[in-house]
GROMACS .gro file of C-alpha atoms in nm:
model
  296
    1UNK     CA    1  -8.928   4.341   9.194
    2UNK     CA    2  -8.792   4.387   8.846
    3UNK     CA    3  -8.791   4.740   8.706
    4UNK     CA    4  -8.850   4.843   8.347
    5UNK     CA    5  -8.581   5.022   8.144
    6UNK     CA    6  -8.687   5.362   8.279
    7UNK     CA    7  -8.663   5.239   8.640
    8UNK     CA    8  -9.036   5.201   8.698
    9UNK     CA    9  -9.214   4.888   8.816
   10UNK     CA   10  -9.337   4.687   8.519
   11UNK     CA   11  -9.706   4.767   8.465
   12UNK     CA   12  -9.767   4.641   8.111
   13UNK     CA   13 -10.116   4.784   8.084
   14UNK     CA   14  -9.979   5.138   8.122
   15UNK     CA   15  -9.855   5.224   7.773
   16UNK     CA   16  -9.826   5.559   7.595
   17UNK     CA   17 -10.013   5.638   7.276
   18UNK     CA   18 -10.313   5.467   7.123
   19UNK     CA   19 -10.394   5.115   7.250
   20UNK     CA   20 -10.360   4.952   6.908
   21UNK     CA   21 -10.017   5.092   6.824
   22UNK     CA   22  -9.725   4.850   6.804
   23UNK     CA   23  -9.515   5.018   7.073
   24UNK     CA   24  -9.181   4.911   6.925
   25UNK     CA   25  -8.842   4.994   7.074
   26UNK     CA   26  -8.489   4.918   6.958
   27UNK     CA   27  -8.330   4.600   7.091
   28UNK     CA   28  -7.958   4.532   7.121
   29UNK     CA   29  -7.815   4.211   6.979
   30UNK     CA   30  -7.700   4.118   7.330
   31UNK     CA   31  -8.060   4.138   7.457
   32UNK     CA   32  -8.222   3.950   7.171
   33UNK     CA   33  -8.228   3.593   7.305
   34UNK     CA   34  -8.229   3.436   7.649
   35UNK     CA   35  -8.405   3.738   7.799
   36UNK     CA   36  -8.465   3.754   8.174
   37UNK     CA   37  -8.803   3.693   8.327
   38UNK     CA   38  -8.997   4.021   8.329
   39UNK     CA   39  -9.072   3.988   8.701
   40UNK     CA   40  -8.731   3.863   8.813
   41UNK     CA   41  -8.869   3.543   8.966
   42UNK     CA   42  -8.587   3.316   9.090
   43UNK     CA   43  -8.556   2.996   8.889
   44UNK     CA   44  -8.813   3.100   8.628
   45UNK     CA   45  -8.583   3.051   8.329
   46UNK     CA   46  -8.482   2.703   8.443
   47UNK     CA   47  -8.848   2.614   8.501
   48UNK     CA   48  -8.942   2.727   8.151
   49UNK     CA   49  -8.652   2.546   7.988
   50UNK     CA   50  -8.743   2.225   8.170
   51UNK     CA   51  -9.109   2.258   8.074
   52UNK     CA   52  -9.019   2.327   7.712
   53UNK     CA   53  -8.797   2.020   7.701
   54UNK     CA   54  -9.079   1.807   7.841
   55UNK     CA   55  -9.330   1.950   7.594
   56UNK     CA   56  -9.093   1.874   7.307
   57UNK     CA   57  -9.118   1.511   7.411
   58UNK     CA   58  -9.485   1.485   7.507
   59UNK     CA   59  -9.649   1.731   7.263
   60UNK     CA   60  -9.391   1.763   6.989
   61UNK     CA   61  -9.630   1.775   6.694
   62UNK     CA   62  -9.844   2.039   6.866
   63UNK     CA   63  -9.564   2.281   6.948
   64UNK     CA   64  -9.328   2.238   6.651
   65UNK     CA   65  -9.421   2.269   6.283
   66UNK     CA   66  -9.193   2.365   5.994
   67UNK     CA   67  -9.291   2.369   5.629
   68UNK     CA   68  -9.026   2.243   5.383
   69UNK     CA   69  -8.986   2.590   5.234
   70UNK     CA   70  -8.879   2.718   5.578
   71UNK     CA   71  -8.560   2.510   5.588
   72UNK     CA   72  -8.332   2.768   5.424
   73UNK     CA   73  -8.444   3.047   5.656
   74UNK     CA   74  -8.420   2.809   5.953
   75UNK     CA   75  -8.058   2.728   5.869
   76UNK     CA   76  -7.984   3.100   5.838
   77UNK     CA   77  -8.147   3.165   6.175
   78UNK     CA   78  -7.953   2.877   6.330
   79UNK     CA   79  -7.619   3.032   6.233
   80UNK     CA   80  -7.713   3.380   6.358
   81UNK     CA   81  -7.871   3.259   6.682
   82UNK     CA   82  -7.585   3.017   6.758
   83UNK     CA   83  -7.332   3.298   6.732
   84UNK     CA   84  -7.548   3.520   6.952
   85UNK     CA   85  -7.588   3.262   7.227
   86UNK     CA   86  -7.223   3.164   7.223
   87UNK     CA   87  -7.097   3.522   7.228
   88UNK     CA   88  -7.335   3.687   7.474
   89UNK     CA   89  -7.453   3.403   7.693
   90UNK     CA   90  -7.171   3.147   7.669
   91UNK     CA   91  -7.422   2.881   7.564
   92UNK     CA   92  -7.371   2.608   7.307
   93UNK     CA   93  -7.666   2.501   7.093
   94UNK     CA   94  -7.733   2.129   7.070
   95UNK     CA   95  -7.557   1.969   6.775
   96UNK     CA   96  -7.817   1.693   6.727
   97UNK     CA   97  -7.820   1.661   6.347
   98UNK     CA   98  -8.151   1.475   6.356
   99UNK     CA   99  -8.334   1.787   6.479
  100UNK     CA  100  -8.460   2.061   6.252
  101UNK     CA  101  -8.237   2.373   6.285
  102UNK     CA  102  -8.528   2.583   6.411
  103UNK     CA  103  -8.604   2.325   6.678
  104UNK     CA  104  -8.239   2.316   6.786
  105UNK     CA  105  -8.249   2.690   6.851
  106UNK     CA  106  -8.596   2.677   7.006
  107UNK     CA  107  -8.489   2.414   7.258
  108UNK     CA  108  -8.187   2.625   7.363
  109UNK     CA  109  -8.375   2.940   7.468
  110UNK     CA  110  -8.676   3.028   7.687
  111UNK     CA  111  -8.832   3.218   7.397
  112UNK     CA  112  -9.080   3.074   7.151
  113UNK     CA  113  -8.964   3.134   6.792
  114UNK     CA  114  -9.172   3.180   6.477
  115UNK     CA  115  -9.070   3.232   6.114
  116UNK     CA  116  -9.275   3.445   5.875
  117UNK     CA  117  -9.231   3.438   5.498
  118UNK     CA  118  -9.306   3.721   5.252
  119UNK     CA  119  -9.578   3.593   5.019
  120UNK     CA  120  -9.659   3.827   4.731
  121UNK     CA  121 -10.030   3.911   4.708
  122UNK     CA  122 -10.123   4.153   4.430
  123UNK     CA  123  -9.960   4.483   4.529
  124UNK     CA  124  -9.808   4.393   4.867
  125UNK     CA  125  -9.647   4.116   5.066
  126UNK     CA  126  -9.852   3.911   5.308
  127UNK     CA  127  -9.628   3.794   5.592
  128UNK     CA  128  -9.722   3.433   5.644
  129UNK     CA  129  -9.642   3.188   5.925
  130UNK     CA  130  -9.434   2.898   5.790
  131UNK     CA  131  -9.251   2.754   6.091
  132UNK     CA  132  -9.236   2.776   6.467
  133UNK     CA  133  -9.162   2.624   6.802
  134UNK     CA  134  -9.445   2.747   7.025
  135UNK     CA  135  -9.423   2.584   7.367
  136UNK     CA  136  -9.605   2.860   7.557
  137UNK     CA  137  -9.908   2.963   7.348
  138UNK     CA  138 -10.156   3.217   7.484
  139UNK     CA  139 -10.485   3.070   7.366
  140UNK     CA  140 -10.383   2.967   7.013
  141UNK     CA  141 -10.201   2.688   6.836
  142UNK     CA  142  -9.949   2.655   6.554
  143UNK     CA  143 -10.167   2.414   6.358
  144UNK     CA  144 -10.462   2.654   6.334
  145UNK     CA  145 -10.243   2.949   6.229
  146UNK     CA  146  -9.987   2.780   6.002
  147UNK     CA  147  -9.977   2.908   5.642
  148UNK     CA  148 -10.197   3.204   5.733
  149UNK     CA  149 -10.108   3.575   5.697
  150UNK     CA  150 -10.076   3.808   5.994
  151UNK     CA  151 -10.434   3.933   5.966
  152UNK     CA  152 -10.564   3.577   6.007
  153UNK     CA  153 -10.314   3.493   6.281
  154UNK     CA  154 -10.446   3.788   6.483
  155UNK     CA  155 -10.807   3.721   6.387
  156UNK     CA  156 -10.938   3.692   6.748
  157UNK     CA  157 -10.801   4.037   6.841
  158UNK     CA  158 -11.080   4.296   6.804
  159UNK     CA  159 -11.013   4.594   6.573
  160UNK     CA  160 -10.664   4.474   6.478
  161UNK     CA  161 -10.729   4.394   6.113
  162UNK     CA  162 -10.875   4.732   6.025
  163UNK     CA  163 -10.644   4.938   6.245
  164UNK     CA  164 -10.307   4.769   6.254
  165UNK     CA  165 -10.269   4.475   6.018
  166UNK     CA  166 -10.193   4.676   5.700
  167UNK     CA  167  -9.939   4.883   5.894
  168UNK     CA  168  -9.769   4.569   6.026
  169UNK     CA  169  -9.739   4.424   5.675
  170UNK     CA  170  -9.576   4.746   5.551
  171UNK     CA  171  -9.349   4.762   5.854
  172UNK     CA  172  -9.231   4.402   5.802
  173UNK     CA  173  -9.169   4.464   5.434
  174UNK     CA  174  -8.961   4.774   5.506
  175UNK     CA  175  -8.763   4.624   5.794
  176UNK     CA  176  -8.384   4.655   5.768
  177UNK     CA  177  -8.187   4.331   5.825
  178UNK     CA  178  -7.979   4.313   6.144
  179UNK     CA  179  -8.188   4.578   6.323
  180UNK     CA  180  -8.396   4.427   6.604
  181UNK     CA  181  -8.716   4.568   6.748
  182UNK     CA  182  -8.900   4.469   7.063
  183UNK     CA  183  -9.237   4.534   7.222
  184UNK     CA  184  -9.442   4.416   7.518
  185UNK     CA  185  -9.789   4.265   7.510
  186UNK     CA  186 -10.008   4.162   7.804
  187UNK     CA  187 -10.320   3.964   7.879
  188UNK     CA  188 -10.494   3.831   8.189
  189UNK     CA  189 -10.545   3.463   8.255
  190UNK     CA  190 -10.663   3.239   8.533
  191UNK     CA  191 -10.383   3.036   8.694
  192UNK     CA  192 -10.019   3.023   8.586
  193UNK     CA  193 -10.020   2.781   8.292
  194UNK     CA  194  -9.748   2.863   8.040
  195UNK     CA  195  -9.877   2.605   7.792
  196UNK     CA  196 -10.225   2.751   7.748
  197UNK     CA  197 -10.355   2.680   7.396
  198UNK     CA  198 -10.714   2.704   7.517
  199UNK     CA  199 -10.884   2.979   7.714
  200UNK     CA  200 -11.032   2.904   8.059
  201UNK     CA  201 -11.394   2.973   7.974
  202UNK     CA  202 -11.592   2.848   8.272
  203UNK     CA  203 -11.381   2.939   8.574
  204UNK     CA  204 -11.524   3.201   8.808
  205UNK     CA  205 -11.305   3.354   9.076
  206UNK     CA  206 -11.437   3.460   9.412
  207UNK     CA  207 -11.305   3.771   9.584
  208UNK     CA  208 -11.049   3.582   9.790
  209UNK     CA  209 -10.899   3.408   9.486
  210UNK     CA  210 -10.836   3.709   9.262
  211UNK     CA  211 -10.492   3.806   9.393
  212UNK     CA  212 -10.354   3.450   9.378
  213UNK     CA  213 -10.532   3.297   9.077
  214UNK     CA  214 -10.559   3.592   8.837
  215UNK     CA  215 -10.228   3.623   8.653
  216UNK     CA  216 -10.086   3.891   8.428
  217UNK     CA  217  -9.919   3.733   8.127
  218UNK     CA  218  -9.648   3.950   7.971
  219UNK     CA  219  -9.493   3.871   7.634
  220UNK     CA  220  -9.164   4.034   7.540
  221UNK     CA  221  -9.171   4.010   7.162
  222UNK     CA  222  -8.883   4.077   6.922
  223UNK     CA  223  -8.867   4.112   6.545
  224UNK     CA  224  -8.572   4.090   6.310
  225UNK     CA  225  -8.533   4.029   5.938
  226UNK     CA  226  -8.288   3.766   5.816
  227UNK     CA  227  -8.045   3.925   5.566
  228UNK     CA  228  -8.023   3.640   5.313
  229UNK     CA  229  -8.373   3.491   5.298
  230UNK     CA  230  -8.559   3.808   5.394
  231UNK     CA  231  -8.782   3.613   5.635
  232UNK     CA  232  -8.892   3.759   5.971
  233UNK     CA  233  -8.794   3.602   6.303
  234UNK     CA  234  -9.053   3.662   6.574
  235UNK     CA  235  -8.959   3.566   6.933
  236UNK     CA  236  -9.183   3.560   7.240
  237UNK     CA  237  -9.049   3.553   7.597
  238UNK     CA  238  -9.342   3.482   7.828
  239UNK     CA  239  -9.357   3.582   8.195
  240UNK     CA  240  -9.637   3.537   8.448
  241UNK     CA  241  -9.710   3.711   8.777
  242UNK     CA  242 -10.016   3.697   9.004
  243UNK     CA  243 -10.212   4.013   9.071
  244UNK     CA  244 -10.061   4.013   9.421
  245UNK     CA  245  -9.735   4.127   9.257
  246UNK     CA  246  -9.896   4.475   9.244
  247UNK     CA  247 -10.084   4.459   9.576
  248UNK     CA  248  -9.905   4.767   9.712
  249UNK     CA  249  -9.898   4.955   9.379
  250UNK     CA  250 -10.228   5.138   9.410
  251UNK     CA  251 -10.187   5.358   9.101
  252UNK     CA  252 -10.103   5.052   8.891
  253UNK     CA  253 -10.413   4.867   9.013
  254UNK     CA  254 -10.634   5.168   8.945
  255UNK     CA  255 -10.486   5.196   8.595
  256UNK     CA  256 -10.567   4.829   8.534
  257UNK     CA  257 -10.927   4.888   8.637
  258UNK     CA  258 -10.946   5.188   8.404
  259UNK     CA  259 -10.814   4.975   8.117
  260UNK     CA  260 -11.080   4.711   8.174
  261UNK     CA  261 -11.352   4.975   8.211
  262UNK     CA  262 -11.253   5.106   7.868
  263UNK     CA  263 -11.276   4.772   7.687
  264UNK     CA  264 -11.528   4.742   7.408
  265UNK     CA  265 -11.776   4.453   7.424
  266UNK     CA  266 -11.566   4.262   7.168
  267UNK     CA  267 -11.251   4.319   7.370
  268UNK     CA  268 -11.424   4.211   7.689
  269UNK     CA  269 -11.520   3.884   7.522
  270UNK     CA  270 -11.168   3.842   7.381
  271UNK     CA  271 -11.010   3.899   7.722
  272UNK     CA  272 -11.268   3.670   7.889
  273UNK     CA  273 -11.317   3.940   8.152
  274UNK     CA  274 -11.675   3.865   8.255
  275UNK     CA  275 -11.599   3.564   8.475
  276UNK     CA  276 -11.371   3.758   8.709
  277UNK     CA  277 -11.449   4.127   8.661
  278UNK     CA  278 -11.673   4.174   8.964
  279UNK     CA  279 -11.423   4.004   9.193
  280UNK     CA  280 -11.135   4.201   9.043
  281UNK     CA  281 -11.320   4.528   9.091
  282UNK     CA  282 -11.388   4.442   9.455
  283UNK     CA  283 -11.025   4.340   9.513
  284UNK     CA  284 -10.889   4.667   9.372
  285UNK     CA  285 -11.143   4.873   9.566
  286UNK     CA  286 -11.045   4.695   9.888
  287UNK     CA  287 -10.674   4.763   9.822
  288UNK     CA  288 -10.742   5.132   9.755
  289UNK     CA  289 -10.952   5.163  10.070
  290UNK     CA  290 -10.683   4.996  10.283
  291UNK     CA  291 -10.417   5.222  10.134
  292UNK     CA  292 -10.621   5.534  10.206
  293UNK     CA  293 -10.678   5.418  10.564
  294UNK     CA  294 -10.303   5.378  10.615
  295UNK     CA  295 -10.242   5.733  10.491
  296UNK     CA  296 -10.482   5.891  10.739
   0.00000   0.00000   0.00000
């Protein structure tokens, strides 16, 4: 099992500080693109790259959109990302001149890549989505979020606008070019679909299905500001693991239950918890009981 940077098993729901804080850390240039799967699953990167290639053919207009004003920043990103991949990963980016530069980079890495532009609004900048290759969406789509500021992009997330959105705008505006930040985000979903633009609303899991059909979706997100255009590059490396990944990690399972117990009603609706909560609670309780019996 893959360990986090401090040597502990990855348990993304265990985070220090307030739940709505950004949780940013520094990221080295060498770790920016082509990141490993969070759970160290053999063949996962190849599987994602193959799926992304297929989606670029079958759902191109759904997963790739770039406004004309994003071309300059996309060219700038192409040069920076090409050097990164060649230097640190010995990978050459496709030289297909017919493809948009952002798409050429997006097809070469397992990460999804979005570009945000600074749009002046009265006394501050509103960071607005202007381009992206989003092959692995977690219950949203490029088309519905394009040309919208961060507060609207995150509209389904309870409490974010009043608690975090103004801070994010200020943080983006004050970002220093070349410095890269990263953070981890997590959600729960039913089954292991990477391309998941829509939430599974009507699926109910029984007790026997929870460990194999309830998946933890981890997003390793990075942020960097392009030095010439001043646009923000936002990357998302998605990893999925079934709940059985933590079957012997009793403290981690109990912490997950505590997180869910602490959700507000709005957050419970956002996470779509109701359809599987009873089964999840039973599964965790059974694991704790079995663990206690082994220790006797």
